Short mmCIF file of C-alpha atoms and ligand atoms in Angstrom, two decimals:
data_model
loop_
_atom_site.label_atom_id
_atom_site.label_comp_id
_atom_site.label_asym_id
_atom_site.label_seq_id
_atom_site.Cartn_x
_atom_site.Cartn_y
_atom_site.Cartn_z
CA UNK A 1 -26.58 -8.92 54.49
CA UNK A 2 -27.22 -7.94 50.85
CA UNK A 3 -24.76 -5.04 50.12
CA UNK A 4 -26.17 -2.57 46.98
CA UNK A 5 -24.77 0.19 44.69
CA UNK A 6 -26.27 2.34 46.78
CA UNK A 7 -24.69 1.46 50.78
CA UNK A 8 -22.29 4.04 50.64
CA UNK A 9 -24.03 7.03 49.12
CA UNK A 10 -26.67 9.46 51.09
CA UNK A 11 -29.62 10.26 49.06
CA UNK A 12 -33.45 10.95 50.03
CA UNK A 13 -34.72 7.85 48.66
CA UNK A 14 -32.37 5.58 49.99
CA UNK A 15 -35.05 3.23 51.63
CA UNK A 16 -38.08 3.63 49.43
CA UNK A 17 -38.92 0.14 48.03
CA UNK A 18 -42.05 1.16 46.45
CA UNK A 19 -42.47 3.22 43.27
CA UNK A 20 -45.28 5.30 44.53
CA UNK A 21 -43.34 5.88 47.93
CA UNK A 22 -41.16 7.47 45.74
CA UNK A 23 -40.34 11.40 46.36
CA UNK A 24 -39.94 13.87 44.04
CA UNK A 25 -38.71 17.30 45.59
CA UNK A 26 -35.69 20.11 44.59
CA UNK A 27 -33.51 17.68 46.77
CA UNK A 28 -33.56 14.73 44.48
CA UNK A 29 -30.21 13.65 43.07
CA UNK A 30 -28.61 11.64 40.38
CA UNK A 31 -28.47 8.54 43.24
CA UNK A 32 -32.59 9.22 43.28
CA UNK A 33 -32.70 9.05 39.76
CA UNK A 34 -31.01 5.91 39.31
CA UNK A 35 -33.01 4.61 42.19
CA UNK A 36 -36.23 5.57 40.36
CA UNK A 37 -35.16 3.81 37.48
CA UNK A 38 -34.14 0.75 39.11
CA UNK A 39 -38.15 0.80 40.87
CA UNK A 40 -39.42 1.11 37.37
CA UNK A 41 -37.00 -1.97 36.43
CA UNK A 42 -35.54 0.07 33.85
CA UNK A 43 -31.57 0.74 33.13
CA UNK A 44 -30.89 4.37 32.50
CA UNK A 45 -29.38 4.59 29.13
CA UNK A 46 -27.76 7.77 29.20
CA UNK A 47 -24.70 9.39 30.63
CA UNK A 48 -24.24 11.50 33.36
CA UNK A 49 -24.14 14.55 31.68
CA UNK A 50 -27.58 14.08 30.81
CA UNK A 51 -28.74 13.22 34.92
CA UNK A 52 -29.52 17.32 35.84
CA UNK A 53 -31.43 17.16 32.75
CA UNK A 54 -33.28 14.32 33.57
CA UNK A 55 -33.81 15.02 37.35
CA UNK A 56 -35.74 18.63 36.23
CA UNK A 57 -38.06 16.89 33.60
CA UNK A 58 -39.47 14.21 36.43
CA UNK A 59 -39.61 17.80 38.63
CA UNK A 60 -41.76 18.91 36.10
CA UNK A 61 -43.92 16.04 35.33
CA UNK A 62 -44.51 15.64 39.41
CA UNK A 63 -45.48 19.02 39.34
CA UNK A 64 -48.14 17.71 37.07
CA UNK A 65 -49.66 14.53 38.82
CA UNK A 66 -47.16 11.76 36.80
CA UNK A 67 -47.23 8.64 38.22
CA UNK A 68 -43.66 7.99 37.85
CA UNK A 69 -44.11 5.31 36.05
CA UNK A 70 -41.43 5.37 32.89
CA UNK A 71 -40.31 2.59 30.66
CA UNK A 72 -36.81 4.06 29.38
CA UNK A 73 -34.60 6.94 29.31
CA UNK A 74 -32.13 6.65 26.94
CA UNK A 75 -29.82 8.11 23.87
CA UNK A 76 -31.06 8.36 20.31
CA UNK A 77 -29.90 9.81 17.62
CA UNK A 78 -27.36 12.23 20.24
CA UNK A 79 -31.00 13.70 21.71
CA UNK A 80 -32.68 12.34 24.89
CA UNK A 81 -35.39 9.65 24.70
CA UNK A 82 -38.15 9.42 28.02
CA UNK A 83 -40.99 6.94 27.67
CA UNK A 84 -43.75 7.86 29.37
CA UNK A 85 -47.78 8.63 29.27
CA UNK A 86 -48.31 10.37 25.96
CA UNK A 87 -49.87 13.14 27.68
CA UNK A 88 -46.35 14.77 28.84
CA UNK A 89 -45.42 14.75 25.25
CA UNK A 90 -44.91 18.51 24.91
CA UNK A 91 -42.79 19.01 28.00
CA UNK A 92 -40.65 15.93 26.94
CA UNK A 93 -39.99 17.46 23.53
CA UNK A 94 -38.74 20.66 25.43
CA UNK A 95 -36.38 17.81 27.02
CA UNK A 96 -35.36 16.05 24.18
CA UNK A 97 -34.29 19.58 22.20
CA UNK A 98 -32.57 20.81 25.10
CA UNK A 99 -30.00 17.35 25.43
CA UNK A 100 -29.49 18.48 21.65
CA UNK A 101 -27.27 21.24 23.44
CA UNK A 102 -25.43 19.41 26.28
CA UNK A 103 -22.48 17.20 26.31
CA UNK A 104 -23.93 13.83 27.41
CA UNK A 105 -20.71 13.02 29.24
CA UNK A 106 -20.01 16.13 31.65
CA UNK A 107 -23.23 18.42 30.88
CA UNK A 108 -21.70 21.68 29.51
CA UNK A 109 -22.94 23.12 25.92
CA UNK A 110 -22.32 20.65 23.32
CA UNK A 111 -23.35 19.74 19.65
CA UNK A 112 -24.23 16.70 17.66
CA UNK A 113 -20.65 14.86 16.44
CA UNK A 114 -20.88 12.59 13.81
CA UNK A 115 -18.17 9.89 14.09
CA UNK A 116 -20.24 6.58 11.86
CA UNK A 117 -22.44 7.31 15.00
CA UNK A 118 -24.43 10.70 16.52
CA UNK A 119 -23.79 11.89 20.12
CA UNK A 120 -24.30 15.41 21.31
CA UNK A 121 -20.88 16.37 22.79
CA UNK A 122 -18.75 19.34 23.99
CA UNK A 123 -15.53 19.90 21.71
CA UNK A 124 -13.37 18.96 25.03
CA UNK A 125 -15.26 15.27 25.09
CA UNK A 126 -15.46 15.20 21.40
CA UNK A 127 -11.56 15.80 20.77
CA UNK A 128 -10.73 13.41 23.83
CA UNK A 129 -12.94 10.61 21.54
CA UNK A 130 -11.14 11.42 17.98
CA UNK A 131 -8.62 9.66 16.56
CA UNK A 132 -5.15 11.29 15.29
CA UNK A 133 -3.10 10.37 12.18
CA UNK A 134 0.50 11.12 12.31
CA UNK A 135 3.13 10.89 9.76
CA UNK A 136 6.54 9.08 9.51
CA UNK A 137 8.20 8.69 6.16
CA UNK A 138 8.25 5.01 6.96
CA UNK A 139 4.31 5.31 7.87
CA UNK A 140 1.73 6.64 10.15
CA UNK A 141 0.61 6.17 13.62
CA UNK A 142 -2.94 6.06 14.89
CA UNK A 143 -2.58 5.97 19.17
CA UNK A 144 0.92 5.29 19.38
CA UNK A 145 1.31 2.24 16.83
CA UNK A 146 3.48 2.93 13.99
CA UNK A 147 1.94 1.18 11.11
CA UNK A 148 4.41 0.58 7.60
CA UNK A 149 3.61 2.09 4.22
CA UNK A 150 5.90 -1.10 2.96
CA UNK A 151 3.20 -3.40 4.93
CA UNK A 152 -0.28 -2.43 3.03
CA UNK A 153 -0.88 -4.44 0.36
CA UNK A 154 -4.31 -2.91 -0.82
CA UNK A 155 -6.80 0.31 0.18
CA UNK A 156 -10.81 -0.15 -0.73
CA UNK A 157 -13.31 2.45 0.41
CA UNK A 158 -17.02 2.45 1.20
CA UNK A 159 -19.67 0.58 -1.47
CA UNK A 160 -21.43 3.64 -2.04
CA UNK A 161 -18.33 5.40 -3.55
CA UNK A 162 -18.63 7.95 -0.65
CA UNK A 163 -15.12 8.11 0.14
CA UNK A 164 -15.94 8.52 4.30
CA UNK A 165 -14.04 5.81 4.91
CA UNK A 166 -11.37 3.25 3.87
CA UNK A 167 -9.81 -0.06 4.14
CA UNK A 168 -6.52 -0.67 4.44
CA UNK A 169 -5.56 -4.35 4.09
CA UNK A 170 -1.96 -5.38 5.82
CA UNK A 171 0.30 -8.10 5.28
CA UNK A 172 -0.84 -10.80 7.42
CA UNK A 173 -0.08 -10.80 11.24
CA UNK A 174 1.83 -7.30 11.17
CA UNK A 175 -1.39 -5.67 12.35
CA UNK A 176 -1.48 -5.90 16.14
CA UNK A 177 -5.02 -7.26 17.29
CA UNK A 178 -7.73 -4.36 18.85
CA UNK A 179 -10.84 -3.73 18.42
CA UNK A 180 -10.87 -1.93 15.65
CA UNK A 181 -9.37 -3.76 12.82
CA UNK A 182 -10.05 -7.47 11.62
CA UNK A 183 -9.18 -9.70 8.90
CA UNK A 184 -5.73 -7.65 8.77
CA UNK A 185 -7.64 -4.76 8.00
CA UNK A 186 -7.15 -1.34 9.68
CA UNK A 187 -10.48 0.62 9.39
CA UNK A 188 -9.93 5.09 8.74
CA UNK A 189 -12.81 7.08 8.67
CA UNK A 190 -12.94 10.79 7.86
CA UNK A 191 -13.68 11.92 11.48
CA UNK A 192 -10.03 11.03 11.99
CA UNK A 193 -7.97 13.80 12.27
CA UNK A 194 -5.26 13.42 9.33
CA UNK A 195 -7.32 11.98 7.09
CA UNK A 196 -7.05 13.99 4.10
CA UNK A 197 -3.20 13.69 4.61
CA UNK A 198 -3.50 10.33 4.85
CA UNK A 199 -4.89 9.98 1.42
CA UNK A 200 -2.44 12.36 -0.15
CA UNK A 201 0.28 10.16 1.21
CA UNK A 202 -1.25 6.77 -0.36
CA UNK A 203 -1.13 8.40 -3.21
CA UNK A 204 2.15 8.64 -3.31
CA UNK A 205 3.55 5.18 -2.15
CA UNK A 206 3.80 2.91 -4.64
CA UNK A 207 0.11 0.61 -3.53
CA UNK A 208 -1.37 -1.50 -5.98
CA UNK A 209 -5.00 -0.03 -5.57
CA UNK A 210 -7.98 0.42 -8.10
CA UNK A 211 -8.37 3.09 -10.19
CA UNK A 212 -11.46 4.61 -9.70
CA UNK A 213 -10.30 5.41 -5.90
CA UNK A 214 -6.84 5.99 -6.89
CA UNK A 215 -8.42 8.64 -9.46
CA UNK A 216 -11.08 10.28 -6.80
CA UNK A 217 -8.01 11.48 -3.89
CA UNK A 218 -6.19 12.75 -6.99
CA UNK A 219 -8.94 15.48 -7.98
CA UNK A 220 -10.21 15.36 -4.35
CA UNK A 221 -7.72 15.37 -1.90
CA UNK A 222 -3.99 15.94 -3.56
CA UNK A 223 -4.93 19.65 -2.86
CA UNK A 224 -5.54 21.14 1.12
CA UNK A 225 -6.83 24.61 1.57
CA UNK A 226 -7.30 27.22 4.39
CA UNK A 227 -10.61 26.74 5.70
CA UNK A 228 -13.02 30.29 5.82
CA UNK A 229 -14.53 29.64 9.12
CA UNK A 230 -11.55 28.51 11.80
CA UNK A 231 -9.06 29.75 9.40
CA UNK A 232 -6.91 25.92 9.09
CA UNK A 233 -5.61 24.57 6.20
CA UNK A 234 -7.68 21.24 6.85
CA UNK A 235 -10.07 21.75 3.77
CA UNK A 236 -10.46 18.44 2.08
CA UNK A 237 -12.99 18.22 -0.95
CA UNK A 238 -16.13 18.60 0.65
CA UNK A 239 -15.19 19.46 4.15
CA UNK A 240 -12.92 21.12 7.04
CA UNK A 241 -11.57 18.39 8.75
CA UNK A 242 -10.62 20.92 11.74
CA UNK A 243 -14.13 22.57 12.28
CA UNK A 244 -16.26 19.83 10.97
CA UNK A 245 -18.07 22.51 8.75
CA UNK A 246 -18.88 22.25 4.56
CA UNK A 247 -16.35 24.04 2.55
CA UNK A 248 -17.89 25.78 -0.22
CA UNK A 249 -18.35 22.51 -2.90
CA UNK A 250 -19.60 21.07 0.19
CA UNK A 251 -22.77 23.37 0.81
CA UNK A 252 -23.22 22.97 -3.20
CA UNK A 253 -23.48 19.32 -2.99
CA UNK A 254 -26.27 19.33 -0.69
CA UNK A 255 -28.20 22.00 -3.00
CA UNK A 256 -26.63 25.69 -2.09
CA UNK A 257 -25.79 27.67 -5.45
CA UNK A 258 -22.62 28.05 -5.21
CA UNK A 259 -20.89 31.75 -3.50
CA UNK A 260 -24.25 30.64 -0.33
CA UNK A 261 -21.20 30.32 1.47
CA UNK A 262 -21.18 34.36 2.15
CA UNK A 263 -19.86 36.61 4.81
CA UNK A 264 -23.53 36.34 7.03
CA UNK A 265 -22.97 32.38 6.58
CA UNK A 266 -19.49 32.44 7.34
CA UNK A 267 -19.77 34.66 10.06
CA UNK A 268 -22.77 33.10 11.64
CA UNK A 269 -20.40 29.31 11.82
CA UNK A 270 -17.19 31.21 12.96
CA UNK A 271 -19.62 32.36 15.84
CA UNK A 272 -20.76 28.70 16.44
CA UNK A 273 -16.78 27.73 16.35
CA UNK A 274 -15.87 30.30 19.06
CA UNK A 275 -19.10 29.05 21.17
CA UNK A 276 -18.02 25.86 20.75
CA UNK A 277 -14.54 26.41 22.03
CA UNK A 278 -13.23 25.59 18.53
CA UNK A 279 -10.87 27.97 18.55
CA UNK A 280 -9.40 27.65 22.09
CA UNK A 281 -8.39 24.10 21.48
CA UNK A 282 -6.92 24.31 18.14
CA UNK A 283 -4.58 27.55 19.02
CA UNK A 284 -3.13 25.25 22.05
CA UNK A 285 -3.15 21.98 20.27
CA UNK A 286 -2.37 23.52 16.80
CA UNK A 287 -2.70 19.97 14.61
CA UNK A 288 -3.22 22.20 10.94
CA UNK A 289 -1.18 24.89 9.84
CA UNK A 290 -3.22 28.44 10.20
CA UNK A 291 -3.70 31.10 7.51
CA UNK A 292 -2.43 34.06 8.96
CA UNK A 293 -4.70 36.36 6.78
CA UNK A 294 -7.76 34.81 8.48
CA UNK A 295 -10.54 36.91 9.40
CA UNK A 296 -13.33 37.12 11.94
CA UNK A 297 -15.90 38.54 10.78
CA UNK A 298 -17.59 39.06 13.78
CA UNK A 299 -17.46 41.36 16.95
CA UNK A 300 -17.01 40.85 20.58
CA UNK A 301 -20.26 42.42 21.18
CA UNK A 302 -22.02 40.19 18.41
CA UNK A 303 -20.27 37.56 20.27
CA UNK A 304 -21.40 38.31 23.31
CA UNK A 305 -25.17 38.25 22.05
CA UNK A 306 -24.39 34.98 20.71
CA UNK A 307 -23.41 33.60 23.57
CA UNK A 308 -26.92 34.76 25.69
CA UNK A 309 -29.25 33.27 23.36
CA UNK A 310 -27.13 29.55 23.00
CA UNK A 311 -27.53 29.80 26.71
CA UNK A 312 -30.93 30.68 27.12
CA UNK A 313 -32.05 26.98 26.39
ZN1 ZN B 1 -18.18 17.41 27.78
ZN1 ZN B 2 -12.54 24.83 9.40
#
């Protein structure tokens, strides 16, 4: 008796063995779509957040003749990729926009996170996924390990001079071993909340590091500001490290003249911070201090409009 992934679970194609046996009806469910991919000897790359999604689009293409014949499903670039006869194209694009606004992992309204890598998340899956920072005056911790200020015996950053990231090189063996840092290295990048502190505080321990680097979080980050759009002080040279958005020199740096960061803007991303749930989880897991003359610039009923056309997708 060969026992599968599938003895224990009820689902209508349980005993179909042959792709074109294969039903596609409003009863299908994420065990049938699995099934489907396993009879077109394909793994689905995707999470299950993604499966409703999924499980509509082959309800469409059946609708349409397709011979359920597909060669992957699968996660690019945080949007949804199906490979199939060229002649669905136009419904699969529909597809592929739509994942652009669903959390891949439990399939409520999420946007694309950048964190070295793109995934389209909700803020609850995002958060749960980010890395904290917190300070000691002997050091900082990052998950519960306290790491030494005394330890690091040098800090480089990115080859491009980008400043997104940096190295921190430890003493030998003081580090302990995960998967994240090597060669007595401990790897920060900027999606990490406490980043910006971070680099204030290198600055002020007394690490031999070079001077072009050492120059850069003096101008950049030795100064935090309140942040326009969720109102934290988590503004760090080009960015709000609580809302993720451009701060003002950001939006110039990619090309806005600088004051394009006006009310309508600001308004229109403190709208997409509320959707988002943005402000929800920072006022119950306050991590930056908040400016208590913030504004919102928008109304409950513009907020309510909001909110039916982000759903309508
Ligand atoms: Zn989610
Ligand atoms: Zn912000």
């Amino acid at each position: 008796m060969i026992h599968s992934k599938y003895d224990q679970v009820e689902f209508l194609n349980k005993q179909c063995t042959l792709l074109e046996d294969f039903v596609i009806n409003d009863q299908i469910n994420a065990y049938d779509l699995e099934k489907l991919a396993d009879l077109n000897r394909i793994t689905l790359q995707i999470y299950a957040g993604w499966y409703p999604l999924v499980i509509e689009l082959i309800q469409k293409l059946d609708k349409l003749g397709w011979d359920k014949r597909v060669s992957c499903i699968k996660e690019k670039y945080a949007s949804l990729r199906f490979y199939t006869d060229n002649k669905y194209d136009d419904l699969i694009e529909e597809y592929e926009s739509r994942s652009r606004h669903i959390c891949e992992i439990c399939g409520e309204r999420g946007e694309n996170r950048h964190r070295g890598w793109e995934q389209t998340l909700c803020r609850e899956h995002h958060l749960e996924n980010t890395r904290y920072i917190h300070f000691d005056p002997n050091g900082f911790m990052i998950n519960d390990v306290l790491y030494w200020w005394s330890d690091i015996t040098n800090i480089s950053t990115d080859e491009d001079q980008k400043y997104t990231c940096l190295w921190l090189k430890f003493r030998p063996g003081v580090l302990p071993r995960n998967d994240w840092n090597d060669d007595d290295q401990l790897f920060v990048h900027d999606s990490m909340r406490g980043y910006g502190e971070l680099l204030q505080r290198l600055l002020q321990e007394s690490i031999p590091f070079n001077y072009g680097l050492r120059n850069h979080i003096k101008i950049h980050f030795s100064q935090v500001e309140f942040c326009l759009i969720c109102g934290y002080e988590a503004v760090y040279y080009k960015k709000c490290e609580c809302c993720e958005n451009l701060s003002d020199k950001g939006y110039v740096s990619i090309g806005y003249k600088p004051g394009e960061l006006d009310q309508e803007k600001i308004k229109d991303l403190q709208l997409d911070w509320f959707l988002d749930d943005g402000e929800l989880f920072e006022s119950q897991n306050p991590f930056y201090p908040k400016n208590p003359e913030h504004r919102i610039l928008f109304t409950q009923e513009e907020l309510e409009e909001r909110k039916k056309w982000t759903f309508d997708f």
